[in-house]
Amino acid sequence: MSLIDQLRAYCLDRSTTNPHPVWLPQIWNQVSYVAIDDARSHEIQVDAYAFTAAVLDALLEMPGVDVQSDVDLDASTIYTALIRYTSAWYYAGGDEIETGTFLRTIWLIPMLRKMGVDILYLLPVTKNSDLNMKGDLPSPYTQRDSMALDAALHDQLVDDLPGFTLDDQFAVLVQACHQAGIRVVHDLIPRVIAMDADFLDEHPDWIYWIQKDALDGFAPPPVPELEFFEECTTKNVDTVYTSAATAGHLAKFSLPPDQLDPDLWHRLLARADGNVTDLVKLVEREMGIVPAPAHSDWINDVQPIWTDITFLRLYLDVYPGIIQHLPEGQPPYVLFDTIKCNRFPATEPNVALWDLLDESVRFQMNTYELDGFRVDIGHTLPPELLARLFATMGENRQHPVIISEDLFNRNHERARDTGYNIMLGSGWNVMADLSWARLREHVAELPDLKIHVFACAETPDTPRITSRPGGIRLSRMMAVFNGFLPNGVPFINTGLEVNEQQPLNCGLGDNTGGADVPRAFFNKMVINWRADSAMFELLCATAQIRKRFADALTAKNFFLCDTPEPLLAFGFRSDSGVVLLLLNLDTDRDTAVELTDLVPDLDLVPDLVLEWDVLLDSAAQKQQIQSRPPNVLRPQQALMVHARQQERISSVSSDANSVA
């Protein structure tokens, strides 16, 4: 019996013998479940078991997905979820947040399908660390063990289902997604680790250590000879090492504890008695060293250091080209070049660590039936290691979905050649500081990319688009815009469908001024699922239009219109007619629109008549849109229109008919 069948049978039995009432956001009920016990504004009360069974029944009626087939990225939509946050709610009906679980995330799958989602990208669900937390919850990226799950994602609803492990709960979520036609991609974390990683009692030399006294204010050294946010290259790496502050930075590092004082290390091991967190604290107190916090690999970056994670030591030596700059006896250390093993490989791989990373990929794909990974900081990995991990992904899936975190469209060919098929790209950054010129330049380069990129105005690492000038109006305009970009895969950041304003994180494009705002990466939070559902309906309508015009909406049919600021327009021309997308980027003023002037080469077909219909209007609530396009666009309005081609009856045809 499949895991879905086991869960369904169990829920049907429990719904009659021991029902469990819960309050849910009404928007989650996309299966038209009617056995509602109570209701209030945007919420319903149901039996959790009966509702689960109803959702599974709805999923079992769907055709499913052939996981060995290649994904059609031109037609795809990605949704990202942080399980503990995405499916968190006030389930008891009061004001106490209960964090999400694998099981309860199944309840959201029909909602995802209505938005056209066919790839679910999960932020890390692995066992994490509460050491050096930045809030009241651990960051999902403080991974302690890549082959163990976060115990907090267990659901008490299955406590009485014999043998249904936490691994099974994750696997049944994946199976439910597959049944709904959704592939599942997980975050792979091969470059950083929690400061109390489970392997540290056996392999303390797999991370980097610094003097405890250097922890306060620890940061990468400034390099005033180079520019702000400059990438470390073979051309400037010597400048990094000869800069005044670098020698002091290198002096902060220490040998690992087993080499610093082997006898004391073994005594501390015995005292910790298998508790690695206690071991790290003992090392700090009695040896005076701590794991080195991780930081950006970009020179003169303003991002704060990551105090809850540390870099993995992928090589046991250093790049040969910088040995001349190191003092004799230099302990293992982290600097811009040692992070970027892709560009500065050493000669002695940490083979046992590479084996563990490879095995974690194999374990996760085999155990949970995953369809691929988003590789965290993957661009810094040694090419040989990355190729090995990709090959392992290919053992389980003929066409794994592999997402690159690379932030720049300019690296599209390198990402494609490395083996990725999607990359984050530049869109989020362009839309974080929106201007007509930047957005037009961004759109113009997309058709020539060799790899698909995320089409989005926000990511889990950025502030919400609703927090930028224009708020919900801007968010709706960009949602339509991002639905139709050539070589762009619409990316829905969890909560976007209800215009959530609180961020998951603000590491990129921060607009908070450093304010200590709650962030779902570090705090117990809940999405405002009680909000108006108009954005959800807009995303659903966008998905329907994408499906209807799938053959037309390709890079080969794309054209960019020659429009003055603030009007941005582009379209797709095919046998089915012309589809145009228009944006008024002005925040205060209307802008006039003459649709026929936007379509190229119309004058070459004098007998052509275009009859325009409105497909989507970001300014329309509930998508009650007019059938004919307006002559002006309102501020921050996106409009998608379709022109059917009809030829006039020519005079020649009329004469011929008269003779006949």
mmCIF file with all atom_site columns, N, CA, C and O in Angstrom, residues 611-642:
data_model
loop_
_atom_site.group_PDB
_atom_site.id
_atom_site.type_symbol
_atom_site.label_atom_id
_atom_site.label_alt_id
_atom_site.label_comp_id
_atom_site.label_asym_id
_atom_site.label_entity_id
_atom_site.label_seq_id
_atom_site.pdbx_PDB_ins_code
_atom_site.Cartn_x
_atom_site.Cartn_y
_atom_site.Cartn_z
_atom_site.occupancy
_atom_site.B_iso_or_equiv
_atom_site.pdbx_formal_charge
_atom_site.auth_seq_id
_atom_site.auth_comp_id
_atom_site.auth_asym_id
_atom_site.auth_atom_id
_atom_site.pdbx_PDB_model_num
ATOM 1   N N  . GLU A 1 611 ? -8.664  42.716 -33.731 1.00 0.00 ? 611 GLU A N  1
ATOM 2   C CA . GLU A 1 611 ? -9.726  42.910 -32.752 1.00 0.00 ? 611 GLU A CA 1
ATOM 3   C C  . GLU A 1 611 ? -9.183  42.547 -31.375 1.00 0.00 ? 611 GLU A C  1
ATOM 4   O O  . GLU A 1 611 ? -8.830  41.398 -31.128 1.00 0.00 ? 611 GLU A O  1
ATOM 5   N N  . TRP A 1 612 ? -9.121  43.545 -30.496 1.00 0.00 ? 612 TRP A N  1
ATOM 6   C CA . TRP A 1 612 ? -8.440  43.398 -29.220 1.00 0.00 ? 612 TRP A CA 1
ATOM 7   C C  . TRP A 1 612 ? -9.398  42.954 -28.119 1.00 0.00 ? 612 TRP A C  1
ATOM 8   O O  . TRP A 1 612 ? -10.515 43.437 -28.013 1.00 0.00 ? 612 TRP A O  1
ATOM 9   N N  . ASP A 1 613 ? -8.908  42.033 -27.284 1.00 0.00 ? 613 ASP A N  1
ATOM 10  C CA . ASP A 1 613 ? -9.615  41.609 -26.076 1.00 0.00 ? 613 ASP A CA 1
ATOM 11  C C  . ASP A 1 613 ? -8.667  41.740 -24.896 1.00 0.00 ? 613 ASP A C  1
ATOM 12  O O  . ASP A 1 613 ? -7.467  41.478 -25.015 1.00 0.00 ? 613 ASP A O  1
ATOM 13  N N  . VAL A 1 614 ? -9.198  42.134 -23.756 1.00 0.00 ? 614 VAL A N  1
ATOM 14  C CA . VAL A 1 614 ? -8.404  42.187 -22.535 1.00 0.00 ? 614 VAL A CA 1
ATOM 15  C C  . VAL A 1 614 ? -8.341  40.786 -21.919 1.00 0.00 ? 614 VAL A C  1
ATOM 16  O O  . VAL A 1 614 ? -9.372  40.144 -21.711 1.00 0.00 ? 614 VAL A O  1
ATOM 17  N N  . LEU A 1 615 ? -7.134  40.340 -21.631 1.00 0.00 ? 615 LEU A N  1
ATOM 18  C CA . LEU A 1 615 ? -6.940  39.041 -20.989 1.00 0.00 ? 615 LEU A CA 1
ATOM 19  C C  . LEU A 1 615 ? -6.738  39.179 -19.482 1.00 0.00 ? 615 LEU A C  1
ATOM 20  O O  . LEU A 1 615 ? -7.296  38.418 -18.694 1.00 0.00 ? 615 LEU A O  1
ATOM 21  N N  . LEU A 1 616 ? -5.905  40.136 -19.084 1.00 0.00 ? 616 LEU A N  1
ATOM 22  C CA . LEU A 1 616 ? -5.600  40.361 -17.669 1.00 0.00 ? 616 LEU A CA 1
ATOM 23  C C  . LEU A 1 616 ? -5.459  41.849 -17.414 1.00 0.00 ? 616 LEU A C  1
ATOM 24  O O  . LEU A 1 616 ? -4.938  42.587 -18.257 1.00 0.00 ? 616 LEU A O  1
ATOM 25  N N  . ASP A 1 617 ? -5.889  42.255 -16.238 1.00 0.00 ? 617 ASP A N  1
ATOM 26  C CA . ASP A 1 617 ? -5.767  43.650 -15.828 1.00 0.00 ? 617 ASP A CA 1
ATOM 27  C C  . ASP A 1 617 ? -5.378  43.654 -14.356 1.00 0.00 ? 617 ASP A C  1
ATOM 28  O O  . ASP A 1 617 ? -6.151  43.249 -13.495 1.00 0.00 ? 617 ASP A O  1
ATOM 29  N N  . SER A 1 618 ? -4.150  44.110 -14.067 1.00 0.00 ? 618 SER A N  1
ATOM 30  C CA . SER A 1 618 ? -3.680  44.072 -12.676 1.00 0.00 ? 618 SER A CA 1
ATOM 31  C C  . SER A 1 618 ? -4.488  44.990 -11.772 1.00 0.00 ? 618 SER A C  1
ATOM 32  O O  . SER A 1 618 ? -4.518  44.799 -10.560 1.00 0.00 ? 618 SER A O  1
ATOM 33  N N  . ALA A 1 619 ? -5.161  45.974 -12.350 1.00 0.00 ? 619 ALA A N  1
ATOM 34  C CA . ALA A 1 619 ? -5.927  46.927 -11.545 1.00 0.00 ? 619 ALA A CA 1
ATOM 35  C C  . ALA A 1 619 ? -7.352  46.473 -11.292 1.00 0.00 ? 619 ALA A C  1
ATOM 36  O O  . ALA A 1 619 ? -8.083  47.121 -10.541 1.00 0.00 ? 619 ALA A O  1
ATOM 37  N N  . ALA A 1 620 ? -7.763  45.378 -11.906 1.00 0.00 ? 620 ALA A N  1
ATOM 38  C CA . ALA A 1 620 ? -9.141  44.914 -11.767 1.00 0.00 ? 620 ALA A CA 1
ATOM 39  C C  . ALA A 1 620 ? -9.253  43.932 -10.613 1.00 0.00 ? 620 ALA A C  1
ATOM 40  O O  . ALA A 1 620 ? -8.514  42.950 -10.543 1.00 0.00 ? 620 ALA A O  1
ATOM 41  N N  . GLN A 1 621 ? -10.166 44.174 -9.710  1.00 0.00 ? 621 GLN A N  1
ATOM 42  C CA . GLN A 1 621 ? -10.421 43.249 -8.620  1.00 0.00 ? 621 GLN A CA 1
ATOM 43  C C  . GLN A 1 621 ? -11.320 42.118 -9.122  1.00 0.00 ? 621 GLN A C  1
ATOM 44  O O  . GLN A 1 621 ? -12.203 42.332 -9.945  1.00 0.00 ? 621 GLN A O  1
ATOM 45  N N  . LYS A 1 622 ? -11.089 40.937 -8.617  1.00 0.00 ? 622 LYS A N  1
ATOM 46  C CA . LYS A 1 622 ? -11.889 39.756 -8.953  1.00 0.00 ? 622 LYS A CA 1
ATOM 47  C C  . LYS A 1 622 ? -11.872 39.456 -10.456 1.00 0.00 ? 622 LYS A C  1
ATOM 48  O O  . LYS A 1 622 ? -12.674 38.690 -10.950 1.00 0.00 ? 622 LYS A O  1
ATOM 49  N N  . GLN A 1 623 ? -10.941 40.069 -11.175 1.00 0.00 ? 623 GLN A N  1
ATOM 50  C CA . GLN A 1 623 ? -10.798 39.872 -12.614 1.00 0.00 ? 623 GLN A CA 1
ATOM 51  C C  . GLN A 1 623 ? -12.104 40.086 -13.380 1.00 0.00 ? 623 GLN A C  1
ATOM 52  O O  . GLN A 1 623 ? -12.398 39.404 -14.360 1.00 0.00 ? 623 GLN A O  1
ATOM 53  N N  . GLN A 1 624 ? -12.898 41.052 -12.913 1.00 0.00 ? 624 GLN A N  1
ATOM 54  C CA . GLN A 1 624 ? -14.078 41.467 -13.666 1.00 0.00 ? 624 GLN A CA 1
ATOM 55  C C  . GLN A 1 624 ? -13.632 42.562 -14.623 1.00 0.00 ? 624 GLN A C  1
ATOM 56  O O  . GLN A 1 624 ? -13.797 43.761 -14.380 1.00 0.00 ? 624 GLN A O  1
ATOM 57  N N  . ILE A 1 625 ? -13.063 42.152 -15.733 1.00 0.00 ? 625 ILE A N  1
ATOM 58  C CA . ILE A 1 625 ? -12.389 43.082 -16.633 1.00 0.00 ? 625 ILE A CA 1
ATOM 59  C C  . ILE A 1 625 ? -13.255 43.406 -17.842 1.00 0.00 ? 625 ILE A C  1
ATOM 60  O O  . ILE A 1 625 ? -14.109 42.625 -18.242 1.00 0.00 ? 625 ILE A O  1
ATOM 61  N N  . GLN A 1 626 ? -13.008 44.570 -18.394 1.00 0.00 ? 626 GLN A N  1
ATOM 62  C CA . GLN A 1 626 ? -13.742 44.971 -19.585 1.00 0.00 ? 626 GLN A CA 1
ATOM 63  C C  . GLN A 1 626 ? -13.243 44.213 -20.796 1.00 0.00 ? 626 GLN A C  1
ATOM 64  O O  . GLN A 1 626 ? -12.108 43.739 -20.831 1.00 0.00 ? 626 GLN A O  1
ATOM 65  N N  . SER A 1 627 ? -14.073 44.096 -21.806 1.00 0.00 ? 627 SER A N  1
ATOM 66  C CA . SER A 1 627 ? -13.700 43.291 -22.967 1.00 0.00 ? 627 SER A CA 1
ATOM 67  C C  . SER A 1 627 ? -12.815 44.055 -23.930 1.00 0.00 ? 627 SER A C  1
ATOM 68  O O  . SER A 1 627 ? -12.027 43.454 -24.657 1.00 0.00 ? 627 SER A O  1
ATOM 69  N N  . ARG A 1 628 ? -12.917 45.395 -23.966 1.00 0.00 ? 628 ARG A N  1
ATOM 70  C CA . ARG A 1 628 ? -12.099 46.180 -24.881 1.00 0.00 ? 628 ARG A CA 1
ATOM 71  C C  . ARG A 1 628 ? -11.033 46.945 -24.103 1.00 0.00 ? 628 ARG A C  1
ATOM 72  O O  . ARG A 1 628 ? -11.297 47.460 -23.019 1.00 0.00 ? 628 ARG A O  1
ATOM 73  N N  . PRO A 1 629 ? -9.822  47.045 -24.637 1.00 0.00 ? 629 PRO A N  1
ATOM 74  C CA . PRO A 1 629 ? -8.744  47.730 -23.920 1.00 0.00 ? 629 PRO A CA 1
ATOM 75  C C  . PRO A 1 629 ? -9.043  49.214 -23.751 1.00 0.00 ? 629 PRO A C  1
ATOM 76  O O  . PRO A 1 629 ? -9.672  49.840 -24.604 1.00 0.00 ? 629 PRO A O  1
ATOM 77  N N  . PRO A 1 630 ? -8.560  49.807 -22.662 1.00 0.00 ? 630 PRO A N  1
ATOM 78  C CA . PRO A 1 630 ? -8.707  51.250 -22.472 1.00 0.00 ? 630 PRO A CA 1
ATOM 79  C C  . PRO A 1 630 ? -7.690  52.003 -23.319 1.00 0.00 ? 630 PRO A C  1
ATOM 80  O O  . PRO A 1 630 ? -6.728  51.429 -23.831 1.00 0.00 ? 630 PRO A O  1
ATOM 81  N N  . ASN A 1 631 ? -7.887  53.295 -23.437 1.00 0.00 ? 631 ASN A N  1
ATOM 82  C CA . ASN A 1 631 ? -6.958  54.144 -24.183 1.00 0.00 ? 631 ASN A CA 1
ATOM 83  C C  . ASN A 1 631 ? -5.800  54.637 -23.327 1.00 0.00 ? 631 ASN A C  1
ATOM 84  O O  . ASN A 1 631 ? -4.834  55.178 -23.849 1.00 0.00 ? 631 ASN A O  1
ATOM 85  N N  . VAL A 1 632 ? -5.940  54.496 -22.014 1.00 0.00 ? 632 VAL A N  1
ATOM 86  C CA . VAL A 1 632 ? -4.866  54.911 -21.116 1.00 0.00 ? 632 VAL A CA 1
ATOM 87  C C  . VAL A 1 632 ? -4.653  53.817 -20.078 1.00 0.00 ? 632 VAL A C  1
ATOM 88  O O  . VAL A 1 632 ? -5.562  53.056 -19.754 1.00 0.00 ? 632 VAL A O  1
ATOM 89  N N  . LEU A 1 633 ? -3.435  53.765 -19.570 1.00 0.00 ? 633 LEU A N  1
ATOM 90  C CA . LEU A 1 633 ? -3.118  52.891 -18.445 1.00 0.00 ? 633 LEU A CA 1
ATOM 91  C C  . LEU A 1 633 ? -2.983  53.742 -17.200 1.00 0.00 ? 633 LEU A C  1
ATOM 92  O O  . LEU A 1 633 ? -2.334  54.800 -17.213 1.00 0.00 ? 633 LEU A O  1
ATOM 93  N N  . ARG A 1 634 ? -3.564  53.275 -16.125 1.00 0.00 ? 634 ARG A N  1
ATOM 94  C CA . ARG A 1 634 ? -3.443  53.979 -14.860 1.00 0.00 ? 634 ARG A CA 1
ATOM 95  C C  . ARG A 1 634 ? -2.049  53.754 -14.262 1.00 0.00 ? 634 ARG A C  1
ATOM 96  O O  . ARG A 1 634 ? -1.316  52.862 -14.699 1.00 0.00 ? 634 ARG A O  1
ATOM 97  N N  . PRO A 1 635 ? -1.665  54.541 -13.265 1.00 0.00 ? 635 PRO A N  1
ATOM 98  C CA . PRO A 1 635 ? -0.343  54.363 -12.649 1.00 0.00 ? 635 PRO A CA 1
ATOM 99  C C  . PRO A 1 635 ? -0.157  52.936 -12.128 1.00 0.00 ? 635 PRO A C  1
ATOM 100 O O  . PRO A 1 635 ? -1.045  52.361 -11.505 1.00 0.00 ? 635 PRO A O  1
ATOM 101 N N  . GLN A 1 636 ? 1.006   52.371 -12.420 1.00 0.00 ? 636 GLN A N  1
ATOM 102 C CA . GLN A 1 636 ? 1.392   51.021 -11.989 1.00 0.00 ? 636 GLN A CA 1
ATOM 103 C C  . GLN A 1 636 ? 0.297   49.995 -12.325 1.00 0.00 ? 636 GLN A C  1
ATOM 104 O O  . GLN A 1 636 ? -0.087  49.170 -11.503 1.00 0.00 ? 636 GLN A O  1
ATOM 105 N N  . GLN A 1 637 ? -0.146  50.059 -13.563 1.00 0.00 ? 637 GLN A N  1
ATOM 106 C CA . GLN A 1 637 ? -1.126  49.102 -14.057 1.00 0.00 ? 637 GLN A CA 1
ATOM 107 C C  . GLN A 1 637 ? -0.484  48.244 -15.145 1.00 0.00 ? 637 GLN A C  1
ATOM 108 O O  . GLN A 1 637 ? 0.237   48.752 -16.007 1.00 0.00 ? 637 GLN A O  1
ATOM 109 N N  . ALA A 1 638 ? -0.725  46.950 -15.076 1.00 0.00 ? 638 ALA A N  1
ATOM 110 C CA . ALA A 1 638 ? -0.319  46.034 -16.137 1.00 0.00 ? 638 ALA A CA 1
ATOM 111 C C  . ALA A 1 638 ? -1.564  45.554 -16.856 1.00 0.00 ? 638 ALA A C  1
ATOM 112 O O  . ALA A 1 638 ? -2.577  45.248 -16.226 1.00 0.00 ? 638 ALA A O  1
ATOM 113 N N  . LEU A 1 639 ? -1.468  45.488 -18.159 1.00 0.00 ? 639 LEU A N  1
ATOM 114 C CA . LEU A 1 639 ? -2.593  45.050 -18.981 1.00 0.00 ? 639 LEU A CA 1
ATOM 115 C C  . LEU A 1 639 ? -2.085  44.051 -20.000 1.00 0.00 ? 639 LEU A C  1
ATOM 116 O O  . LEU A 1 639 ? -1.071  44.298 -20.669 1.00 0.00 ? 639 LEU A O  1
ATOM 117 N N  . MET A 1 640 ? -2.781  42.938 -20.117 1.00 0.00 ? 640 MET A N  1
ATOM 118 C CA . MET A 1 640 ? -2.452  41.958 -21.150 1.00 0.00 ? 640 MET A CA 1
ATOM 119 C C  . MET A 1 640 ? -3.632  41.852 -22.095 1.00 0.00 ? 640 MET A C  1
ATOM 120 O O  . MET A 1 640 ? -4.769  41.647 -21.667 1.00 0.00 ? 640 MET A O  1
ATOM 121 N N  . VAL A 1 641 ? -3.344  42.012 -23.377 1.00 0.00 ? 641 VAL A N  1
ATOM 122 C CA . VAL A 1 641 ? -4.400  42.016 -24.382 1.00 0.00 ? 641 VAL A CA 1
ATOM 123 C C  . VAL A 1 641 ? -4.046  41.045 -25.500 1.00 0.00 ? 641 VAL A C  1
ATOM 124 O O  . VAL A 1 641 ? -2.879  40.709 -25.728 1.00 0.00 ? 641 VAL A O  1
ATOM 125 N N  . HIS A 1 642 ? -5.084  40.613 -26.193 1.00 0.00 ? 642 HIS A N  1
ATOM 126 C CA . HIS A 1 642 ? -4.925  39.664 -27.289 1.00 0.00 ? 642 HIS A CA 1
ATOM 127 C C  . HIS A 1 642 ? -5.611  40.231 -28.514 1.00 0.00 ? 642 HIS A C  1
ATOM 128 O O  . HIS A 1 642 ? -6.724  40.758 -28.428 1.00 0.00 ? 642 HIS A O  1
#
